[in-house]
Coordinates of C-alpha atoms and ligand atoms in Angstrom, one line a residue:
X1 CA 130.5 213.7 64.5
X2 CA 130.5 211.0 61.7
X3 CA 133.3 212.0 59.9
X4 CA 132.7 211.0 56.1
X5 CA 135.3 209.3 53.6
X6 CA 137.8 208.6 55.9
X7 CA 137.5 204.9 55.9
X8 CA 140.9 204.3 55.3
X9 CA 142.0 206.3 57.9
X10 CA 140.0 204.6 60.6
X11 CA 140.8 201.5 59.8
X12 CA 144.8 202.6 60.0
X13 CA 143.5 204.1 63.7
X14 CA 142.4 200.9 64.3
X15 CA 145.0 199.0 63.2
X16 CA 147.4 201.1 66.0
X17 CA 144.8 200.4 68.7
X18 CA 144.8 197.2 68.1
X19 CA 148.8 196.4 67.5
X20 CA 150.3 199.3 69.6
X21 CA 153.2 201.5 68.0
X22 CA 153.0 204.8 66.9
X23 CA 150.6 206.5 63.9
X24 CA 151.1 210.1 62.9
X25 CA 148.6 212.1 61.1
X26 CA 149.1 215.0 59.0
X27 CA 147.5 217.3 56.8
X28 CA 146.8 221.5 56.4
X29 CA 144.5 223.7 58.8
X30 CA 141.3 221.8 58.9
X31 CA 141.2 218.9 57.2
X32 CA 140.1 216.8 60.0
X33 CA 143.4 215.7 62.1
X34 CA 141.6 216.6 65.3
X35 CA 138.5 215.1 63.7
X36 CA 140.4 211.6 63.4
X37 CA 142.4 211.8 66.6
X38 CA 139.4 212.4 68.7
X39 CA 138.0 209.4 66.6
X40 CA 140.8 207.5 68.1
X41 CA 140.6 208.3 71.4
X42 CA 136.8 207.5 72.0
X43 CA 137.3 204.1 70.7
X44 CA 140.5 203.6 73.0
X45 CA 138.3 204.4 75.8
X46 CA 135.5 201.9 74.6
X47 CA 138.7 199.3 74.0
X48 CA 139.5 200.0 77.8
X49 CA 142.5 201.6 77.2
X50 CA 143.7 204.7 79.3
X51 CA 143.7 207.7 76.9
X52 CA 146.1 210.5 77.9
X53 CA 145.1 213.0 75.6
X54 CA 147.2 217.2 74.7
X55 CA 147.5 219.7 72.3
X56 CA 150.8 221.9 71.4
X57 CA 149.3 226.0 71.6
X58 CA 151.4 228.7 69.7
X59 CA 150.9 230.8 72.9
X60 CA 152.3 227.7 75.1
X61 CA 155.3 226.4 72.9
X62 CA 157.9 228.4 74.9
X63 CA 156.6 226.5 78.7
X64 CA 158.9 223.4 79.0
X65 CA 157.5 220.4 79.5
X66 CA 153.6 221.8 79.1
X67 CA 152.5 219.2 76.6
X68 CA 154.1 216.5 79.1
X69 CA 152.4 218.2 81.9
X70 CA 149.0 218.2 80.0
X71 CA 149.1 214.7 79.5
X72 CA 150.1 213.4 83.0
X73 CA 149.3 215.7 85.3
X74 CA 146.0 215.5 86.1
X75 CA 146.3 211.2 86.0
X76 CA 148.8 211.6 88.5
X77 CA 147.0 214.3 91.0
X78 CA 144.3 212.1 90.9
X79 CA 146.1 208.8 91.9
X80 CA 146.2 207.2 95.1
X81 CA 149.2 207.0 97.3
X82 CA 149.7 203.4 96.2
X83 CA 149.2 204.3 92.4
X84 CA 151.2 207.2 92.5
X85 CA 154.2 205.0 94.0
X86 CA 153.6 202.5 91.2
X87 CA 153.7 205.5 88.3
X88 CA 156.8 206.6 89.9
X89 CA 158.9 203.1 90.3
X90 CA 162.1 202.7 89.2
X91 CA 163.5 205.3 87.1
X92 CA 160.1 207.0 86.5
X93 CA 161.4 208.7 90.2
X94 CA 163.2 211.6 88.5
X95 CA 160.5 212.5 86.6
X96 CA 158.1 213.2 89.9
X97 CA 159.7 216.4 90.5
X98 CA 158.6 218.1 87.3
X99 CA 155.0 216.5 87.1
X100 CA 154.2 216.6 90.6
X101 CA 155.4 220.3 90.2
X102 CA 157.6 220.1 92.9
X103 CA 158.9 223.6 92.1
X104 CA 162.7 224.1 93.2
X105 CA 163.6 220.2 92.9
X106 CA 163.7 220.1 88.9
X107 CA 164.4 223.5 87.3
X108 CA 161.8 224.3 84.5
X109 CA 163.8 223.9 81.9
X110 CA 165.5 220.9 83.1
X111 CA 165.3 218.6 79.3
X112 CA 168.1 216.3 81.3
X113 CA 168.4 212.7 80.0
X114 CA 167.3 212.1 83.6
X115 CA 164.0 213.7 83.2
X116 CA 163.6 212.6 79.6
X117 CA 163.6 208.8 80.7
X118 CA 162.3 209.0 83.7
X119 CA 159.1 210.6 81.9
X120 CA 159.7 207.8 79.3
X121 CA 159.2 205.3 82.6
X122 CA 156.5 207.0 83.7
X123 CA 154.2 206.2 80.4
X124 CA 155.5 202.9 80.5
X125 CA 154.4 202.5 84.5
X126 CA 150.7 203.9 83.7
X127 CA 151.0 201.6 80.5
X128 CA 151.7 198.4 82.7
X129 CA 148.7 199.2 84.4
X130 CA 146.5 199.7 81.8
X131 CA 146.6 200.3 77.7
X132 CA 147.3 203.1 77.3
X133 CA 147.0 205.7 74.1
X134 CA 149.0 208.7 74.2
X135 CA 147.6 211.2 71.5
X136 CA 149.2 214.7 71.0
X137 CA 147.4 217.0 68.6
X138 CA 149.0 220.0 67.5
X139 CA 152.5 218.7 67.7
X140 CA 153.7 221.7 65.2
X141 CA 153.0 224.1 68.6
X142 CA 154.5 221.6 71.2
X143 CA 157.1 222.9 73.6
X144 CA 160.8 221.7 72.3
X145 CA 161.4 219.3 76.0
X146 CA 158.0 217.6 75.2
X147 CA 158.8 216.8 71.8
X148 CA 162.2 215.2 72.4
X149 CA 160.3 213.0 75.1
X150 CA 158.0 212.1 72.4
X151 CA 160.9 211.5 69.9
X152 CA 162.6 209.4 72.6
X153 CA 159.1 207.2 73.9
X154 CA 158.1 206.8 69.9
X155 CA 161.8 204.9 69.7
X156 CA 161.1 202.8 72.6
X157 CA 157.8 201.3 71.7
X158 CA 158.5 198.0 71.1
X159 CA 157.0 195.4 73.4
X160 CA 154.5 198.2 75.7
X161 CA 151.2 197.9 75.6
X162 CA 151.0 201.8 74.5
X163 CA 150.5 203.4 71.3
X164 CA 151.4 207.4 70.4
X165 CA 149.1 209.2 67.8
X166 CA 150.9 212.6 66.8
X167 CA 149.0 215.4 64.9
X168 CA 150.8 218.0 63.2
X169 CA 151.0 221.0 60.0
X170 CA 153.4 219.7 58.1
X171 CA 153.9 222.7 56.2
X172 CA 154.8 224.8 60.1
X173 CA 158.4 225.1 60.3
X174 CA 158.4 223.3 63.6
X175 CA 156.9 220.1 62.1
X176 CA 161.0 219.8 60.5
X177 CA 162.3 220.2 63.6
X178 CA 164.6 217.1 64.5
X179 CA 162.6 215.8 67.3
X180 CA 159.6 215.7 65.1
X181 CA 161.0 214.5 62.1
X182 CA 162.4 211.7 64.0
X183 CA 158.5 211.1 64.9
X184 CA 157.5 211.1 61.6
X185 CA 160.3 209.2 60.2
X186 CA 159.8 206.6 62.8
X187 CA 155.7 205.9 62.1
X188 CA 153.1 205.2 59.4
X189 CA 151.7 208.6 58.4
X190 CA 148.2 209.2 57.1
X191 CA 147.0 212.1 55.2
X192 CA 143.5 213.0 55.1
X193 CA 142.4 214.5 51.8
X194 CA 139.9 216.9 51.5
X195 CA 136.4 216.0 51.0
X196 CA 134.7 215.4 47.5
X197 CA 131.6 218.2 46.9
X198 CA 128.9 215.5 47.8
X199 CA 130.2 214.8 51.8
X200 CA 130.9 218.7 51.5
X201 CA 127.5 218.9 49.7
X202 CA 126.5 216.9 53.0
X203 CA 128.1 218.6 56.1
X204 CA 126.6 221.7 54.0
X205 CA 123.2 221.0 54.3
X206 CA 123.2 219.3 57.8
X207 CA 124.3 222.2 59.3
X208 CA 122.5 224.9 56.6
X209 CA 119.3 222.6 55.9
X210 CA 117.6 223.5 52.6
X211 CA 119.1 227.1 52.6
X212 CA 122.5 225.7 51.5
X213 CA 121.8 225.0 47.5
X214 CA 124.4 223.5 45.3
X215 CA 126.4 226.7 44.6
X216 CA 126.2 227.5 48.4
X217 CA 128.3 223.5 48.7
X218 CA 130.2 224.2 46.2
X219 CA 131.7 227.1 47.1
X220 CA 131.8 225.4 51.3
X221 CA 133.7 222.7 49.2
X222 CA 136.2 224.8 47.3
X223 CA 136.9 227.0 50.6
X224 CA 137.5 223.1 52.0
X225 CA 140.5 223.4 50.3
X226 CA 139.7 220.8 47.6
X227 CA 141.5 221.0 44.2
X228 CA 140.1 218.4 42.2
X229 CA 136.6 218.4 40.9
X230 CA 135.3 214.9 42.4
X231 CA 131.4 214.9 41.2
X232 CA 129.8 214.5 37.9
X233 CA 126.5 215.6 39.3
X234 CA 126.6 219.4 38.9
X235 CA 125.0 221.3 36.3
X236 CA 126.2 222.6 32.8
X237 CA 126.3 226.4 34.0
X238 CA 127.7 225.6 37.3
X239 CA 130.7 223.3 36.3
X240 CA 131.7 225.8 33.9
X241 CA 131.8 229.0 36.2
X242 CA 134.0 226.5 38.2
X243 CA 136.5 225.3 35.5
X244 CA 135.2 221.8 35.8
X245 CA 138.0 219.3 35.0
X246 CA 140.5 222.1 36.1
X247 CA 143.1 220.5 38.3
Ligands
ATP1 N1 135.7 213.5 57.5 C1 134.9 214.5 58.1 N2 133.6 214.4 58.0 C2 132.8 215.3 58.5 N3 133.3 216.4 59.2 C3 134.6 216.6 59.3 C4 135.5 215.6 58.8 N4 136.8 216.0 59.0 C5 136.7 217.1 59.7 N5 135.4 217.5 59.9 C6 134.9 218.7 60.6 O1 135.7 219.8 60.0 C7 136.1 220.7 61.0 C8 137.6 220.8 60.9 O2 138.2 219.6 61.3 P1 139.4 219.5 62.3 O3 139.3 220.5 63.4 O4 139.5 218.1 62.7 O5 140.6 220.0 61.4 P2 142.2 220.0 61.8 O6 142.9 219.3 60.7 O7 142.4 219.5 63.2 O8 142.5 221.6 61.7 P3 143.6 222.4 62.4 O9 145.0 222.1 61.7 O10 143.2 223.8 62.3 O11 143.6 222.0 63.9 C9 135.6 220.2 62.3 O12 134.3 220.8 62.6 C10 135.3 218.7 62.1 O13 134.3 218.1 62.9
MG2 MG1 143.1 220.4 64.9

């Protein structure tokens, strides 16, 4: 999808592509966070970076460690012997356990400093081998040991070749949570605002084709969740039914 009017945004994405460190992103239910992360992670890929890629899920929240799992576990299961040994080096070893669901050798809810920084190795292993973005959408919904992981790796940046891109509702409760406000205190933050009526006007009439007429935008725009009247263009009758000027 070309997503319109977010210039600024993708040129913040790029900027964490290209230097490394840790971007968050947040704004209300679908204003385009997804939109721009999954922006970011196709042009990781095309950079040649390694893009490890989850989502926190209401439904999921209570399984430790499931956003960690989602991010690593396939990459791992997939390795070779030797690339699995190199993942796991060093102190990333007390993290295999609970990604290579070795059931019985790490309890499940096991949020131990051990675990925390051996996971925190682990990125930093598959980062050695290859850029690598990590990109967790959703954070609001993450499981509480995955987000003290993330709060922990977003601390410890400096100096690996890995950047962390971190969606989230700020207005869910979970998004003032410690581990996530340590996040957000620790990164640049963009907010996407919503869209003025013409790129509504637009995304209107690509999907509707001439059956979507300007009231039809208008009202797709103001359900968008915009609050300030951005276009001049509308007609006398219409801009008055809608309070033109109204803030
Ligand atoms: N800038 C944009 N230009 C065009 N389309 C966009 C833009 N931003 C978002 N969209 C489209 O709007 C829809 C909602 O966007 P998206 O899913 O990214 O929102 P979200 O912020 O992730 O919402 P949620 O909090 O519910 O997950 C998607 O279909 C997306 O493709
Ligand atoms: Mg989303």
């Amino acid at each position: 999808v070309a997503l319109l009017e977010r210039e600024a945004e993708l040129i913040a994405l790029k900027r964490l592509l290209k230097e490394d460190g840790v971007l968050v992103i947040e704004g209300g239910a679908g204003i385009g966070k997804t939109a721009l992360l999954g922006a970011a992670c196709h042009q990781a890929k095309e950079l040649g970076r390694e893009v490890l890629r989850a989502r926190g899920s209401e439904l999921e929240s209570g399984f430790a460690f499931g956003v960690v799992l989602q991010l690593f576990e396939r990459l791992v299961a997939s390795a070779d012997t030797r690339k699995r040994a190199a993942m796991f080096a060093g102190p990333a070893t007390s993290a295999e356990p609970l990604v290579r669901g070795r059931s019985g050798t790490v309890p499940p809810t096991d949020s131990s400093f051990a675990v925390i920084h051996g996971l925190y190795w682990l990125a930093a292993n598959v980062a050695a081998r290859k850029p690598l973005l990590i990109a967790v959408d959703d954070a609001h919904w993450a499981d509480s040991a995955s987000l003290q992981w993330l709060a922990y790796l977003a601390s410890r940046l400096e100096g690996l070749p890995l950047c962390l891109l971190v969606a989230l509702r700020p207005a869910e409760p979970e998004s003032e949570g410690a581990a996530l406000l340590a996040v957000r205190a620790e990164a640049p933050v963009v907010r996407p605002q919503a869209l003025s009526l013409s790129a509504a006007a637009a995304i209107s009439r690509e999907t509707l084709g001439t059956s979507a007429d300007e009231e039809l935008c208008t009202v797709f725009w103001r359900a968008s969740g915009a609050t300030r009247f951005t276009c001049g263009s509308c007609s006398g009758a219409l801009n008055s039914a809608l309070g033109h000027g109204a803030r």
